[in-house]
Amino acid sequence: AQTVTQSQPEMSVQEAETVTLSCTYDTSENNYYLFWYKQPPSRQMILVIRQEAYKQQNATENRFSVNFQKAAKSFSLKISDSQLGDTAMYFCAFDQGGSEKLVFGKGTKLTVNP
Amino acid sequence: KAGVTQTPRYLIKTRGQQVTLSCSPISGHRSVSWYQQTPGQGLQFLFEYFSETQRNKGNFPGRFSGRQFSNSRSEMNVSTLELGDSALYLCASSLGAVPTDTQYFGPGTRLTVL
């Protein structure tokens, strides 16, 4: 079974600074997709960014970017110019189109301090 | 375009009862997946429905079941509730054209079993 590991249960960052959240995964497949989801205290899970494994270029969405290292099976999320609204649980997720659908990591609780 | 909606948002039941949760996907989305979120186990995949057929199923007992209607709305049923079923139940919809289509989540239904 595929597994996703987020080694940082909690992190904090000062407003306007940059923070990187780590994620590693385990799979023997070559084609798959990786996601970062954000779950603010309101509980609505929101898609932050998506990366296709066959693309070498790292995905970016405004202040959010990923560092995808396929050989190392690493998929970290960088948040630039952190804002108070970025405070949330961040989940890394893996999807290879198989029976398990999205496989999630345990999450990283990010707090942005003023 | 309206997002994924789930009803009810909060539910309190007692052990042994059964419960039905509802999910309305984003218009045009044909796939609906259900996930259980608990502090201990994190996010776990329950099942996925596509065009009224169960396409994938997670590792949950038969007390958990679901269905999908012709308008893509989905219901999830849990029979003979146990204390451990207390959780946030998240529904996610996607186009479903390919298994790895991005999933968009609803706000969840918070189920408490007493």
Tab-separated table of C-alpha atoms in Angstrom:
chain	number	residue	atom	x	y	z
A	1	ALA	CA	0.000	0.000	0.000
A	2	GLN	CA	1.090	3.512	-0.690
A	3	THR	CA	2.057	5.640	2.281
A	4	VAL	CA	2.509	9.368	2.738
A	5	THR	CA	4.640	10.752	5.561
A	6	GLN	CA	4.644	14.273	6.895
A	7	SER	CA	7.403	14.433	9.466
A	8	GLN	CA	6.517	17.838	10.928
A	9	PRO	CA	3.375	17.655	13.089
A	10	GLU	CA	3.523	21.385	13.832
A	11	MET	CA	5.317	24.411	12.451
A	12	SER	CA	5.158	28.125	12.957
A	13	VAL	CA	6.326	31.061	10.886
A	14	GLN	CA	6.274	34.826	11.155
A	15	GLU	CA	4.037	36.774	8.866
A	16	ALA	CA	5.737	37.663	5.549
A	17	GLU	CA	8.384	34.974	5.954
A	18	THR	CA	8.826	31.765	3.981
A	19	VAL	CA	8.141	28.284	5.292
A	20	THR	CA	8.604	24.816	3.797
A	21	LEU	CA	6.481	21.806	4.696
A	22	SER	CA	7.915	18.346	4.048
A	23	CYS	CA	6.268	15.292	2.562
A	24	THR	CA	7.631	11.942	1.472
A	25	TYR	CA	5.746	9.066	-0.084
A	26	ASP	CA	6.287	5.482	-0.965
A	27	THR	CA	5.178	3.904	-4.216
A	28	SER	CA	6.443	1.550	-6.856
A	29	GLU	CA	4.342	3.216	-9.533
A	30	ASN	CA	5.698	5.604	-12.123
A	31	ASN	CA	2.555	7.579	-12.910
A	32	TYR	CA	0.745	9.321	-10.098
A	33	TYR	CA	-0.374	12.682	-8.804
A	34	LEU	CA	0.520	14.565	-5.679
A	35	PHE	CA	-1.492	17.211	-3.908
A	36	TRP	CA	-1.311	19.648	-1.057
A	37	TYR	CA	-4.614	20.404	0.639
A	38	LYS	CA	-5.218	23.056	3.267
A	39	GLN	CA	-7.790	22.665	6.036
A	40	PRO	CA	-8.351	25.898	7.990
A	41	PRO	CA	-10.050	25.875	11.375
A	42	SER	CA	-13.397	26.198	9.554
A	43	ARG	CA	-12.742	22.628	8.315
A	44	GLN	CA	-13.312	23.183	4.580
A	45	MET	CA	-10.570	21.239	2.790
A	46	ILE	CA	-9.129	23.365	0.013
A	47	LEU	CA	-6.822	22.305	-2.814
A	48	VAL	CA	-3.580	24.271	-2.701
A	49	ILE	CA	-1.539	22.752	-5.483
A	50	ARG	CA	-1.276	19.667	-7.678
A	51	GLN	CA	1.727	18.001	-9.306
A	52	GLU	CA	1.734	15.350	-11.997
A	53	ALA	CA	4.606	12.898	-11.556
A	54	TYR	CA	5.416	12.859	-15.262
A	55	LYS	CA	6.088	16.608	-15.246
A	56	GLN	CA	9.591	17.602	-14.287
A	57	GLN	CA	8.659	21.234	-13.783
A	58	ASN	CA	7.596	22.081	-10.258
A	59	ALA	CA	4.049	23.379	-9.896
A	60	THR	CA	3.435	26.896	-8.627
A	61	GLU	CA	0.284	28.727	-7.576
A	62	ASN	CA	0.916	32.317	-6.607
A	63	ARG	CA	2.720	32.212	-3.237
A	64	PHE	CA	2.694	28.413	-3.151
A	65	SER	CA	5.255	26.252	-4.907
A	66	VAL	CA	6.470	22.702	-4.624
A	67	ASN	CA	9.844	21.020	-4.759
A	68	PHE	CA	9.151	17.666	-6.393
A	69	GLN	CA	12.016	15.197	-6.236
A	70	LYS	CA	10.735	12.046	-7.912
A	71	ALA	CA	13.790	9.887	-7.319
A	72	ALA	CA	13.803	10.798	-3.638
A	73	LYS	CA	9.992	10.502	-3.457
A	74	SER	CA	9.817	13.902	-1.874
A	75	PHE	CA	7.179	16.583	-2.363
A	76	SER	CA	7.646	19.670	-0.213
A	77	LEU	CA	5.467	22.772	-0.175
A	78	LYS	CA	6.959	26.247	0.049
A	79	ILE	CA	4.793	29.126	1.164
A	80	SER	CA	6.277	32.533	0.435
A	81	ASP	CA	5.245	35.792	2.077
A	82	SER	CA	3.189	33.909	4.700
A	83	GLN	CA	-0.115	35.485	5.654
A	84	LEU	CA	-2.270	35.059	8.746
A	85	GLY	CA	-4.867	33.335	6.564
A	86	ASP	CA	-2.377	30.584	5.802
A	87	THR	CA	-2.850	29.260	9.338
A	88	ALA	CA	-4.287	25.774	8.829
A	89	MET	CA	-3.608	22.058	8.727
A	90	TYR	CA	-1.783	21.110	5.556
A	91	PHE	CA	-2.180	17.637	4.136
A	92	CYS	CA	-0.014	16.024	1.522
A	93	ALA	CA	-1.897	13.472	-0.585
A	94	PHE	CA	-1.073	10.893	-3.228
A	95	ASP	CA	-3.260	9.501	-5.991
A	96	GLN	CA	-2.224	6.900	-8.521
A	97	GLY	CA	-5.698	6.200	-9.768
A	98	GLY	CA	-5.946	3.028	-7.762
A	99	SER	CA	-8.462	1.642	-5.357
A	100	GLU	CA	-7.311	3.735	-2.420
A	101	LYS	CA	-8.130	7.046	-4.118
A	102	LEU	CA	-6.398	9.805	-2.199
A	103	VAL	CA	-3.915	8.603	0.418
A	104	PHE	CA	-3.233	11.347	2.933
A	105	GLY	CA	-0.400	12.107	5.293
A	106	LYS	CA	-1.146	12.871	8.950
A	107	GLY	CA	-0.890	16.599	8.321
A	108	THR	CA	1.214	19.543	9.464
A	109	LYS	CA	-0.347	22.217	11.611
A	110	LEU	CA	0.983	25.554	10.428
A	111	THR	CA	0.592	28.691	12.501
A	112	VAL	CA	1.427	32.076	11.049
A	113	ASN	CA	2.267	34.572	13.775
A	114	PRO	CA	1.761	38.331	13.430
B	1	LYS	CA	-20.308	27.495	-9.645
B	2	ALA	CA	-21.507	26.191	-6.300
B	3	GLY	CA	-19.144	23.961	-4.350
B	4	VAL	CA	-19.707	20.603	-2.774
B	5	THR	CA	-22.439	20.689	-0.152
B	6	GLN	CA	-23.029	18.257	2.675
B	7	THR	CA	-25.996	17.866	4.961
B	8	PRO	CA	-26.405	17.845	7.824
B	9	ARG	CA	-23.351	19.674	9.112
B	10	TYR	CA	-23.649	18.263	12.629
B	11	LEU	CA	-25.264	15.109	13.905
B	12	ILE	CA	-25.517	13.455	17.303
B	13	LYS	CA	-26.553	9.812	17.532
B	14	THR	CA	-26.415	7.045	20.108
B	15	ARG	CA	-24.761	3.661	19.827
B	16	GLY	CA	-26.733	1.155	17.803
B	17	GLN	CA	-28.572	3.736	15.731
B	18	GLN	CA	-28.045	4.268	12.045
B	19	VAL	CA	-27.317	7.479	10.189
B	20	THR	CA	-27.519	8.797	6.632
B	21	LEU	CA	-25.313	11.601	5.366
B	22	SER	CA	-25.869	13.440	2.109
B	23	CYS	CA	-23.514	15.003	-0.418
B	24	SER	CA	-24.266	17.126	-3.469
B	25	PRO	CA	-21.305	17.395	-5.842
B	26	ILE	CA	-20.230	20.307	-7.959
B	27	SER	CA	-22.428	20.593	-11.023
B	28	GLY	CA	-21.068	18.406	-13.805
B	29	HIS	CA	-19.024	16.203	-11.495
B	30	ARG	CA	-19.895	12.551	-11.744
B	31	SER	CA	-17.578	11.075	-9.135
B	32	VAL	CA	-18.203	11.318	-5.407
B	33	SER	CA	-15.787	9.990	-2.807
B	34	TRP	CA	-16.222	9.745	0.940
B	35	TYR	CA	-13.523	10.042	3.582
B	36	GLN	CA	-13.524	9.645	7.353
B	37	GLN	CA	-11.354	12.014	9.381
B	38	THR	CA	-10.458	11.239	12.999
B	39	PRO	CA	-7.679	12.577	15.228
B	40	GLY	CA	-6.176	9.125	15.610
B	41	GLN	CA	-6.417	7.660	12.119
B	42	GLY	CA	-6.348	10.840	10.080
B	43	LEU	CA	-8.075	10.867	6.711
B	44	GLN	CA	-9.162	7.505	5.388
B	45	PHE	CA	-10.905	6.682	2.149
B	46	LEU	CA	-14.319	5.033	2.490
B	47	PHE	CA	-15.645	4.601	-1.047
B	48	GLU	CA	-16.114	6.234	-4.407
B	49	TYR	CA	-19.164	6.310	-6.644
B	50	PHE	CA	-19.160	7.091	-10.335
B	51	SER	CA	-22.282	7.113	-12.483
B	52	GLU	CA	-24.300	5.393	-9.755
B	53	THR	CA	-21.786	2.548	-9.378
B	54	GLN	CA	-19.338	1.959	-6.594
B	55	ARG	CA	-15.964	2.182	-8.294
B	56	ASN	CA	-13.634	1.844	-5.323
B	57	LYS	CA	-13.934	0.857	-1.692
B	58	GLY	CA	-11.669	1.407	1.264
B	59	ASN	CA	-10.995	-0.895	4.166
B	60	PHE	CA	-14.110	-0.305	6.264
B	61	PRO	CA	-16.651	-2.784	7.637
B	62	GLY	CA	-19.896	-3.505	5.850
B	63	ARG	CA	-21.763	-1.236	8.275
B	64	PHE	CA	-20.579	1.584	6.041
B	65	SER	CA	-22.417	1.770	2.763
B	66	GLY	CA	-23.339	4.321	0.181
B	67	ARG	CA	-25.140	4.997	-3.015
B	68	GLN	CA	-25.287	7.523	-5.792
B	69	PHE	CA	-28.307	8.819	-7.599
B	70	SER	CA	-28.744	9.681	-11.256
B	71	ASN	CA	-28.142	13.358	-10.503
B	72	SER	CA	-24.757	12.390	-8.957
B	73	ARG	CA	-25.883	13.205	-5.426
B	74	SER	CA	-24.602	10.646	-2.979
B	75	GLU	CA	-25.623	9.326	0.397
B	76	MET	CA	-23.579	7.468	2.928
B	77	ASN	CA	-25.137	5.210	5.536
B	78	VAL	CA	-23.664	3.856	8.729
B	79	SER	CA	-25.654	1.201	10.560
B	80	THR	CA	-25.304	0.006	14.137
B	81	LEU	CA	-23.255	2.994	15.159
B	82	GLU	CA	-20.248	2.524	17.437
B	83	LEU	CA	-18.458	5.106	19.551
B	84	GLY	CA	-15.482	4.853	17.195
B	85	ASP	CA	-17.590	6.086	14.310
B	86	SER	CA	-17.470	9.586	15.761
B	87	ALA	CA	-15.643	11.561	13.102
B	88	LEU	CA	-15.782	14.238	10.468
B	89	TYR	CA	-17.097	12.717	7.255
B	90	LEU	CA	-15.888	14.480	4.162
B	91	CYS	CA	-17.332	14.168	0.708
B	92	ALA	CA	-15.314	15.065	-2.373
B	93	SER	CA	-16.387	15.358	-5.975
B	94	SER	CA	-14.481	15.254	-9.228
B	95	LEU	CA	-15.232	15.090	-12.904
B	96	GLY	CA	-14.370	11.417	-12.740
B	97	ALA	CA	-13.301	11.198	-16.366
B	98	VAL	CA	-9.986	9.770	-15.236
B	99	PRO	CA	-9.355	8.285	-11.806
B	100	THR	CA	-6.852	10.982	-10.914
B	101	ASP	CA	-9.112	13.970	-11.550
B	102	THR	CA	-8.691	16.531	-8.812
B	103	GLN	CA	-11.098	16.100	-5.933
B	104	TYR	CA	-12.885	19.047	-4.356
B	105	PHE	CA	-14.111	18.697	-0.811
B	106	GLY	CA	-17.262	19.717	0.986
B	107	PRO	CA	-17.361	21.208	4.496
B	108	GLY	CA	-17.998	17.844	6.107
B	109	THR	CA	-20.544	16.374	8.488
B	110	ARG	CA	-19.466	16.136	12.108
B	111	LEU	CA	-20.935	12.918	13.563
B	112	THR	CA	-20.869	12.357	17.299
B	113	VAL	CA	-21.880	8.964	18.662
B	114	LEU	CA	-22.819	8.855	22.351
